[in-house]
Amino acid sequence: MLFTQLEFLFFFVLVLVVAWSSRTQFIRHSVLLLASYYFYAYWDYRFCGLIFLSTVIDYTVARQIDRSSNPRFRRFLLCLSLVANFGLLGFFKYCNFFIDSAAPLFESLGLGTSSLSIVLPVGISFYTFQTLSYTIDVYRGVIKPVGRWIDFAMYVSFFPQLVAGPIVRASEFLPQLQRIPRWSSRRFYGGAQQMLRGAIKKVILADRLAEMVDVVFAGSDLYSGTTLLLAAFAYAGQIYYDFSGYSDLAIGAAKMLGYRFPVNFRHPYLSTSLSDFWRRWHMTLSRWLRDYLYISLGGSRGGTLRTYRNLIITMLLGGLWHGAAWTFVLWGLLHGLGLSVERFFRSAFKKILKDESVDLTFGNQSSSQVLQRFRVVINAIFALSVVLTGWILFRSESLGSAVGYLSRILTRADGIDWFPPLAIIAIACLFAEHLLWMTRFRPMMRLPFHAWYSPILTAIMVWVLLLYAPVGFKPFVYFQF
Amino acid sequence: MCIEARGLSRIVTVKLNHANRGRDKLSHYRQVSDALVHSNREDAKRPGTLPLRFSAALVIRWLIGLLIGTTLIAVTSPWFTRSYLPLVVDPVRQTWVLSPGSEYRWRSEGYANTKIGPLGLPGKLSSSGPDRNLINRPPLPADGRSPVLRIAMWGDSQVEGVCLDDSDKLFAITERLCGGVVQVFPLARSGQDAADWVTQMPAVERALQIDLHVMVLADLEDALAAVQAPLAPPSESDVAAANAAIAARFPAFVIQAARNLLTDSDGVSPRRLRFGLGPVGTGVGSASNATVINGVVEIGGPSPVTKPQSAWNAAVSSMKRATAKPIWLVDAPVSPQVVDGRVQTRTLQAPDFIAMQEAVTQHGVRLLSARERFREEASYGRWPHGFQNGRIGSGHLNAHGNRLIAEILAKAILTIPGVPSSAAADQPTSALGD
C-alpha cells in the first residue's frame, strides 16, 4: 500500500481510531502489528513470512547473546544473525545480479547460465538493516534485548517505516513502546501537517518532475546535451522530493500514532561539501553505515590510506545496498572517491594554513578568511558535481546508457529541445524551499497551529493535491531498494 | 524537528548509558520513556510549539483561513484548471455540444481558450471568406455554382483542437491555405466516432448546405463504428445530461477535484478501491506486430488481432448510405509516438491502413494519409503531437501537426477539378472525390 493511495487514507483513519481507543498496551501493539502485516500483505502476502522469520531469528539471537557470557558463543550467535539476514537479502536482491555478472565467466568455461525468477520483496533492505542494528547493539552492549516478542515484532514491521525507512534504531524506538503514548493534539497536528507536506512533495513535485525525467532518460538519444543536463537537475529534484516526501509521510504517520522517528533529510542541496551532503541526505542510512560499517572497518583510526580505503568500501557497499546493478556500485564508488579526495584536500589545506613560511597576504582581508571562503565555494561546487554525476549513474538503466548520457551532455550542448513549464516550477520550488530554510522564515514551513497563515496554506495544499496531482500510478523511487 | 530529534537522541543515549551500568531492563526502558515524555514537555515550553488549546476564536480563525485559501484557489484556478461548460443539445445536430457563445479553457496540454460558435462549433464564430453568412448559404448564381466550397469536418478531440488557439485549429488553417475558397465547419467533438458523425450528417448537410464531408481519423478503427448509426437522439437520462447539470451548478475547480478523486486515471471510469491482499498483477501489453529498428519501433506487417475486412467494408458502406455528398477520409494517426523512450511509428503497411484502403477503393471514397508526412517531420524533430507542458511525441495534435494535415487537405482540395475558384473551375462541385 502506498501512502499516496486513497485506500491508505481509509486504512490509516481506521488504525488511528483503533490505536488511540486501545486501553492496554498489548491491544494497541497487537492492533498496530496486525495493521503493519496487512499493510505489507497488501503488496504481496507471500513475503510476510520473510519479515516474520527475520523477526524470530533476531529476537531469539539477541536474547541468547544477552544471556551468554561466553564471548565465542556470543560471536557465533552474532554471525548467525548476520548470515541469516544477509543471506535473505543476498538471495532476494543480489542473486540474479551475481549470476548475470558471472555469466561471461561461466560461458567462457563452457557452462550455461540462466537468471532465476526472483521477486525483490519490498523493503527488505530497510528491515534487514533495522533488525541487524538491534542484534549488533545488543552484542555491543549498547542496549538490552527487548522483553516482549510483540514489541520487537512491531519495531521490525511498524508500517510507517516498513518499506522505505527511515531506518529507525531499536534504541530509538523500543523505549517508546514501554507505555502507551500520551495523546498530544499538538503532536497529532504536527504529524498531519508533515504528512500533508510529504504528499505535496511526492505527488505534486516529484511526480511532475518524473514526467520529464522518465521521458528524457528513457530516450536520451533523442535530446540535446543541454536538455539532458536539465533532466539531470530535474532528477536531483525528483529523487529528493520523492524520498524526503516519503520520509515526511512516514515520520508524520508515526507522530500521529504517538511515536517519534529520526529525521532523514535536512535540505541536502545546501551542503557545503560532500561529507556535509551525507550528513543531510538519507541521514538514517549514513548513520547506519558509519556506525556499523565504517567504524567496524576501523574508521579513521588506522592512518590516512586506511581511512580512504574504509571510506571507499563503505560507500561502495552503500551503493550496492541501493540496488543490484553496476550503476549503483559505480555510484557508491564515485561518492567514496569523492569523500576521499575531499578529505585529502582538507588536510592539505590545513597544512597550508599552519605553514608559516607560506605568504598568505591578500589585500586587506585576512588571508585565512579568503582561503576559507575559497575552500567553501570549491567544496560546494565539487560536491554538487559529484552528486549530479552520481544521480545520472543512479538513474540510468545500465552503465552504457549512463556513459552515453554523460558524453552527450559534454559533446552535444545544443539548445533545449524540451523542458515542461511545470518541471521548471517544481525546480523553482526546490530552490525556494532550500533558500527559505536558511532565512528567519524557517518556522513558517512547519505551519504552526496558532499562526494566522496556517489554515490558508493548509487549504491551498489540500486543493493543490486534489487538483494538480498527475494522473497514473507512480510508486516511490526508494521502493525498488 | 531536527533539534528535537537531536535532543531526543542525546537523552536516549544518556539514559541508555546509565542503563548499561547494570540496571534491570524494565527500569531502563521506563527511564528512557520518561526521558521521551520529559523531552515532550520541554518541547511544549518552547515558543512556537505551544500545546493546542482549542477556543471558539481559534476555530473561527481556522474556518476563515480555510475559506480564504479556497478562495485563492478559486481565483487562480482558471490559469491551471480546464473549464467544465454546461452542454446543450443542438437542435440541428441532435447531439450534446458546448453551449454556443461560451468560452472553453484547456489547460492540461497546450494552454488555449476556445470561443464556441453556433451549433457548438469550437473556434468558428464567423465566415472567413466571401461567404459572409456563416450558417446560411447565399443564393447560388445563375450557373448554379457556388463561389465557396462548404466542408463538414468530423473527428474526435484531435480534430476539435481545444488545446490550440482558434487560429491554429485544423479548420482555420485549412481555410487559410485554400485562400477563401472553402468554408470549413468544425463539427468534431471529443469522444465521438463515426457512429455520431454518420448520425448527424443528413441534418447538418441540410442546415449548412454541405458540399463535402471530411472525416479526420486519429484511429482508423473509429470508422468501424459507422455501422451503429443512426444513434438514438440525446435524452435527459444521458450521462452528458447529468454532466451538464453538474457543470452548470459547480465551479470548474470543484468538479476537477471531485473527478480526480472519484475516477480512475482515465478520468472517466469510476475509481475502484482495493482492500484485498496482494500480489498485485503487473501485466504489461506489447505490440506483437512491432519491429525495432535503431530504436524506432515500426508497427506494420500482419497483426494477430484485426477486424475482418467485411467490418471495414460495412463501415464505409454505412457512411456512403448516410449522404449523397462525397466523403473523404483523412488518416492522421498518433504516430510517430514516443513510448517508453522509443519512437513508435505506424507505417503504411499497418493492417488497419491496408484494410481501410481496400474498403475505400471498393466504395469510391477518397483516403488521404498524413502518416508518412508525420514520420518525415518527426525525424527532423518537428513532432506533430504533444506540447511543451505535456509530452512531446504523444497526446493531441499540436499546431504543427494540424498544419501538416491542413496542407495535405488543402493540396487535395485545390487540385481537384470543380473547386469554384480554382483555374479549372468548370465542373460542378459534385465532381469532388468520387
Tab-separated table of C-alpha atoms in Angstrom, chain A residues 213-372:
chain	number	residue	atom	x	y	z
A	213	VAL	CA	12.872	12.638	-16.199
A	214	ASP	CA	11.292	9.352	-17.327
A	215	VAL	CA	10.930	10.526	-20.903
A	216	VAL	CA	14.395	12.052	-21.251
A	217	PHE	CA	16.311	9.258	-19.511
A	218	ALA	CA	14.462	6.577	-21.477
A	219	GLY	CA	15.214	8.214	-24.820
A	220	SER	CA	18.386	10.162	-24.172
A	221	ASP	CA	19.459	9.738	-27.826
A	222	LEU	CA	16.574	11.954	-28.880
A	223	TYR	CA	17.615	15.045	-26.894
A	224	SER	CA	20.392	17.628	-26.842
A	225	GLY	CA	23.075	17.739	-24.151
A	226	THR	CA	21.523	20.817	-22.548
A	227	THR	CA	18.172	19.078	-22.245
A	228	LEU	CA	19.903	16.074	-20.706
A	229	LEU	CA	21.673	18.306	-18.189
A	230	LEU	CA	18.373	19.919	-17.250
A	231	ALA	CA	16.812	16.480	-16.889
A	232	ALA	CA	19.668	15.517	-14.553
A	233	PHE	CA	18.838	18.569	-12.405
A	234	ALA	CA	15.194	17.546	-12.600
A	235	TYR	CA	16.121	14.075	-11.362
A	236	ALA	CA	18.085	15.596	-8.475
A	237	GLY	CA	14.858	17.363	-7.527
A	238	GLN	CA	12.686	14.324	-8.163
A	239	ILE	CA	14.644	11.909	-6.001
A	240	TYR	CA	14.901	14.457	-3.192
A	241	TYR	CA	11.199	15.233	-3.222
A	242	ASP	CA	10.250	11.605	-3.677
A	243	PHE	CA	12.312	10.226	-0.825
A	244	SER	CA	12.077	13.148	1.570
A	245	GLY	CA	8.344	13.232	0.805
A	246	TYR	CA	8.111	9.559	1.749
A	247	SER	CA	10.117	10.217	4.922
A	248	ASP	CA	7.805	13.094	5.847
A	249	LEU	CA	4.800	10.846	5.326
A	250	ALA	CA	6.361	8.092	7.437
A	251	ILE	CA	7.500	10.407	10.234
A	252	GLY	CA	4.156	12.209	10.178
A	253	ALA	CA	2.160	8.970	10.325
A	254	ALA	CA	4.246	7.708	13.242
A	255	LYS	CA	3.839	11.047	15.004
A	256	MET	CA	0.060	10.870	14.640
A	257	LEU	CA	0.188	7.466	16.271
A	258	GLY	CA	2.289	8.890	19.098
A	259	TYR	CA	5.775	7.711	18.096
A	260	ARG	CA	8.902	9.556	17.075
A	261	PHE	CA	11.169	8.749	14.179
A	262	PRO	CA	14.553	10.298	13.479
A	263	VAL	CA	14.914	12.970	10.814
A	264	ASN	CA	16.012	11.633	7.423
A	265	PHE	CA	16.680	14.758	5.323
A	266	ARG	CA	17.967	18.205	6.150
A	267	HIS	CA	17.978	20.182	2.894
A	268	PRO	CA	20.867	18.276	1.342
A	269	TYR	CA	21.399	20.611	-1.589
A	270	LEU	CA	22.575	23.301	0.835
A	271	SER	CA	25.626	21.149	1.572
A	272	THR	CA	28.940	22.916	1.591
A	273	SER	CA	30.852	19.703	0.949
A	274	LEU	CA	30.310	16.082	0.018
A	275	SER	CA	30.666	14.928	3.626
A	276	ASP	CA	28.130	17.585	4.574
A	277	PHE	CA	25.823	16.180	1.888
A	278	TRP	CA	25.933	12.779	3.568
A	279	ARG	CA	25.094	14.399	6.895
A	280	ARG	CA	21.941	15.776	5.276
A	281	TRP	CA	20.894	13.071	2.787
A	282	HIS	CA	19.214	9.844	3.961
A	283	MET	CA	20.659	10.566	7.379
A	284	THR	CA	19.476	7.317	8.957
A	285	LEU	CA	21.294	5.245	6.332
A	286	SER	CA	24.523	7.245	6.502
A	287	ARG	CA	24.394	6.956	10.285
A	288	TRP	CA	23.915	3.188	9.985
A	289	LEU	CA	26.782	2.856	7.517
A	290	ARG	CA	29.019	4.993	9.719
A	291	ASP	CA	28.296	3.150	12.954
A	292	TYR	CA	28.049	-0.436	11.762
A	293	LEU	CA	30.347	-0.487	8.741
A	294	TYR	CA	32.820	2.382	8.606
A	295	ILE	CA	33.653	2.217	12.301
A	296	SER	CA	33.727	-1.593	12.216
A	297	LEU	CA	36.262	-1.364	9.406
A	298	GLY	CA	38.437	0.840	11.594
A	299	GLY	CA	37.107	4.268	10.667
A	300	SER	CA	39.823	6.888	10.588
A	301	ARG	CA	41.952	5.217	13.220
A	302	GLY	CA	44.401	3.363	11.045
A	303	GLY	CA	46.134	6.180	9.176
A	304	THR	CA	45.352	8.160	6.066
A	305	LEU	CA	45.391	5.440	3.446
A	306	ARG	CA	43.338	3.093	5.599
A	307	THR	CA	40.785	5.845	6.151
A	308	TYR	CA	40.444	6.355	2.399
A	309	ARG	CA	40.069	2.619	1.939
A	310	ASN	CA	37.367	2.460	4.605
A	311	LEU	CA	35.513	5.382	3.089
A	312	ILE	CA	35.550	3.814	-0.362
A	313	ILE	CA	34.468	0.367	0.901
A	314	THR	CA	31.666	1.885	2.982
A	315	MET	CA	30.288	3.933	0.105
A	316	LEU	CA	30.755	1.085	-2.356
A	317	LEU	CA	28.649	-1.195	-0.168
A	318	GLY	CA	26.222	1.664	0.401
A	319	GLY	CA	25.840	1.855	-3.366
A	320	LEU	CA	25.285	-1.867	-3.615
A	321	TRP	CA	22.675	-1.632	-0.842
A	322	HIS	CA	20.670	0.683	-3.077
A	323	GLY	CA	20.386	-1.770	-5.904
A	324	ALA	CA	21.840	-4.841	-7.541
A	325	ALA	CA	23.391	-3.185	-10.575
A	326	TRP	CA	26.795	-1.924	-11.617
A	327	THR	CA	25.421	1.610	-11.897
A	328	PHE	CA	24.787	1.620	-8.142
A	329	VAL	CA	28.210	0.149	-7.426
A	330	LEU	CA	29.800	2.879	-9.521
A	331	TRP	CA	27.628	5.476	-7.824
A	332	GLY	CA	28.926	4.307	-4.445
A	333	LEU	CA	32.497	4.236	-5.716
A	334	LEU	CA	32.158	7.779	-7.053
A	335	HIS	CA	30.975	9.027	-3.674
A	336	GLY	CA	33.683	7.059	-1.854
A	337	LEU	CA	36.374	8.537	-4.086
A	338	GLY	CA	34.808	11.980	-3.783
A	339	LEU	CA	34.850	11.807	0.012
A	340	SER	CA	38.486	10.643	-0.058
A	341	VAL	CA	39.543	13.440	-2.408
A	342	GLU	CA	37.734	15.964	-0.248
A	343	ARG	CA	39.422	14.621	2.868
A	344	PHE	CA	42.822	14.764	1.187
A	345	PHE	CA	42.400	18.409	0.177
A	346	ARG	CA	41.007	19.322	3.579
A	347	SER	CA	44.112	18.060	5.326
A	348	ALA	CA	46.338	19.663	2.674
A	349	PHE	CA	44.545	22.951	3.218
A	350	LYS	CA	45.002	22.724	6.967
A	351	LYS	CA	48.715	22.186	6.439
A	352	ILE	CA	48.941	25.295	4.236
A	353	LEU	CA	47.238	27.390	6.888
A	354	LYS	CA	49.579	26.101	9.575
A	355	ASP	CA	52.686	26.588	7.442
A	356	GLU	CA	54.047	29.995	8.496
A	357	SER	CA	56.585	30.110	5.680
A	358	VAL	CA	53.819	30.468	3.113
A	359	ASP	CA	52.895	34.100	2.460
A	360	LEU	CA	49.127	34.377	2.534
A	361	THR	CA	48.607	38.137	2.474
A	362	PHE	CA	45.705	39.031	0.220
A	363	GLY	CA	44.839	42.729	0.162
A	364	ASN	CA	43.335	43.983	3.403
A	365	GLN	CA	41.469	40.790	4.188
A	366	SER	CA	42.723	38.134	6.456
A	367	SER	CA	44.344	35.583	4.202
A	368	SER	CA	42.896	32.650	6.075
A	369	GLN	CA	39.394	34.107	5.723
A	370	VAL	CA	39.787	34.447	1.972
A	371	LEU	CA	41.132	30.937	1.739
A	372	GLN	CA	38.304	29.600	3.858
